[in-house]
């Protein structure tokens, strides 16, 4: 049996800085709870063809932290 994953809603990201490095704390929710669901995250920097993958993660939580980030423009996909 396959399960259709719930849509991600209300994605927010709070950014804080310390010693020239940045921490991004992302949080989101879903319209319903699905047992065993895991979220795939991709953090990229830049935009368009010049974008590059910074990190990926898989989590069962509805929040994730990315630390040690230099100043820049990022896109988080959940």
PDB file of C-alpha atoms in Angstrom:
ATOM      1  CA  UNK A   1       0.000   0.000   0.000  1.00  0.00           C
ATOM      2  CA  UNK A   2       1.212   3.452  -0.826  1.00  0.00           C
ATOM      3  CA  UNK A   3       0.251   6.581   1.055  1.00  0.00           C
ATOM      4  CA  UNK A   4      -0.116  10.028  -0.446  1.00  0.00           C
ATOM      5  CA  UNK A   5       2.000  12.342   1.706  1.00  0.00           C
ATOM      6  CA  UNK A   6       0.333  15.391   3.228  1.00  0.00           C
ATOM      7  CA  UNK A   7       1.028  18.812   1.747  1.00  0.00           C
ATOM      8  CA  UNK A   8       3.490  21.016   3.601  1.00  0.00           C
ATOM      9  CA  UNK A   9       1.879  24.220   4.880  1.00  0.00           C
ATOM     10  CA  UNK A  10       2.961  27.343   6.736  1.00  0.00           C
ATOM     11  CA  UNK A  11       6.694  26.946   6.117  1.00  0.00           C
ATOM     12  CA  UNK A  12       8.600  29.554   8.124  1.00  0.00           C
ATOM     13  CA  UNK A  13      12.314  30.092   8.551  1.00  0.00           C
ATOM     14  CA  UNK A  14      13.972  32.040  11.360  1.00  0.00           C
ATOM     15  CA  UNK A  15      17.576  33.081  10.839  1.00  0.00           C
ATOM     16  CA  UNK A  16      20.071  33.996  13.554  1.00  0.00           C
ATOM     17  CA  UNK A  17      23.748  34.896  13.346  1.00  0.00           C
ATOM     18  CA  UNK A  18      26.788  34.218  15.502  1.00  0.00           C
ATOM     19  CA  UNK A  19      30.454  34.766  14.651  1.00  0.00           C
ATOM     20  CA  UNK A  20      29.763  35.419  10.962  1.00  0.00           C
ATOM     21  CA  UNK A  21      27.882  32.133  10.531  1.00  0.00           C
ATOM     22  CA  UNK A  22      24.124  31.792  10.209  1.00  0.00           C
ATOM     23  CA  UNK A  23      21.613  29.308  11.615  1.00  0.00           C
ATOM     24  CA  UNK A  24      18.310  28.719   9.818  1.00  0.00           C
ATOM     25  CA  UNK A  25      15.495  27.103  11.810  1.00  0.00           C
ATOM     26  CA  UNK A  26      12.679  25.929   9.502  1.00  0.00           C
ATOM     27  CA  UNK A  27       9.240  24.862  10.766  1.00  0.00           C
ATOM     28  CA  UNK A  28       6.137  23.705   8.930  1.00  0.00           C
ATOM     29  CA  UNK A  29       2.933  21.794   9.456  1.00  0.00           C
ATOM     30  CA  UNK A  30       0.608  19.542   7.494  1.00  0.00           C
ATOM     31  CA  UNK A  31      -3.200  19.446   7.236  1.00  0.00           C
ATOM     32  CA  UNK A  32      -3.263  15.899   8.621  1.00  0.00           C
ATOM     33  CA  UNK A  33      -0.968  13.486  10.416  1.00  0.00           C
ATOM     34  CA  UNK A  34       0.227  10.453   8.482  1.00  0.00           C
ATOM     35  CA  UNK A  35       1.945   7.750  10.519  1.00  0.00           C
ATOM     36  CA  UNK A  36       5.498   7.095   9.376  1.00  0.00           C
ATOM     37  CA  UNK A  37       5.715  10.072   7.023  1.00  0.00           C
ATOM     38  CA  UNK A  38       9.208  11.453   6.395  1.00  0.00           C
ATOM     39  CA  UNK A  39      10.068  14.779   4.808  1.00  0.00           C
ATOM     40  CA  UNK A  40      12.844  15.254   2.263  1.00  0.00           C
ATOM     41  CA  UNK A  41      14.602  18.634   2.472  1.00  0.00           C
ATOM     42  CA  UNK A  42      16.920  20.314  -0.054  1.00  0.00           C
ATOM     43  CA  UNK A  43      18.777  23.532   0.721  1.00  0.00           C
ATOM     44  CA  UNK A  44      20.262  25.314  -2.289  1.00  0.00           C
ATOM     45  CA  UNK A  45      22.146  28.583  -2.600  1.00  0.00           C
ATOM     46  CA  UNK A  46      21.931  31.058  -5.456  1.00  0.00           C
ATOM     47  CA  UNK A  47      19.214  31.017  -8.090  1.00  0.00           C
ATOM     48  CA  UNK A  48      18.586  29.783 -11.608  1.00  0.00           C
ATOM     49  CA  UNK A  49      21.323  27.859 -13.388  1.00  0.00           C
ATOM     50  CA  UNK A  50      23.899  29.191 -10.928  1.00  0.00           C
ATOM     51  CA  UNK A  51      22.238  27.534  -7.938  1.00  0.00           C
ATOM     52  CA  UNK A  52      24.064  24.791  -6.072  1.00  0.00           C
ATOM     53  CA  UNK A  53      23.025  22.146  -3.573  1.00  0.00           C
ATOM     54  CA  UNK A  54      24.165  22.976  -0.038  1.00  0.00           C
ATOM     55  CA  UNK A  55      22.655  20.065   1.889  1.00  0.00           C
ATOM     56  CA  UNK A  56      19.886  17.489   1.967  1.00  0.00           C
ATOM     57  CA  UNK A  57      18.133  15.879   4.902  1.00  0.00           C
ATOM     58  CA  UNK A  58      15.338  13.445   5.663  1.00  0.00           C
ATOM     59  CA  UNK A  59      13.343  13.907   8.842  1.00  0.00           C
ATOM     60  CA  UNK A  60      10.130  12.713  10.459  1.00  0.00           C
ATOM     61  CA  UNK A  61       9.918  16.009  12.379  1.00  0.00           C
ATOM     62  CA  UNK A  62       8.170  19.172  11.201  1.00  0.00           C
ATOM     63  CA  UNK A  63      11.245  21.287  11.856  1.00  0.00           C
ATOM     64  CA  UNK A  64      14.889  21.275  10.835  1.00  0.00           C
ATOM     65  CA  UNK A  65      18.017  23.323  11.608  1.00  0.00           C
ATOM     66  CA  UNK A  66      20.791  24.187   9.181  1.00  0.00           C
ATOM     67  CA  UNK A  67      23.864  25.705  10.813  1.00  0.00           C
ATOM     68  CA  UNK A  68      27.228  27.097   9.754  1.00  0.00           C
ATOM     69  CA  UNK A  69      25.758  28.888   6.748  1.00  0.00           C
ATOM     70  CA  UNK A  70      27.623  31.841   5.229  1.00  0.00           C
ATOM     71  CA  UNK A  71      25.669  34.981   4.335  1.00  0.00           C
ATOM     72  CA  UNK A  72      23.778  34.389   1.092  1.00  0.00           C
ATOM     73  CA  UNK A  73      20.525  33.677  -0.697  1.00  0.00           C
ATOM     74  CA  UNK A  74      19.060  30.228  -0.045  1.00  0.00           C
ATOM     75  CA  UNK A  75      16.029  28.205  -1.103  1.00  0.00           C
ATOM     76  CA  UNK A  76      14.603  25.464   1.114  1.00  0.00           C
ATOM     77  CA  UNK A  77      12.404  22.827  -0.500  1.00  0.00           C
ATOM     78  CA  UNK A  78      10.411  20.417   1.694  1.00  0.00           C
TER      79      UNK A  78
END
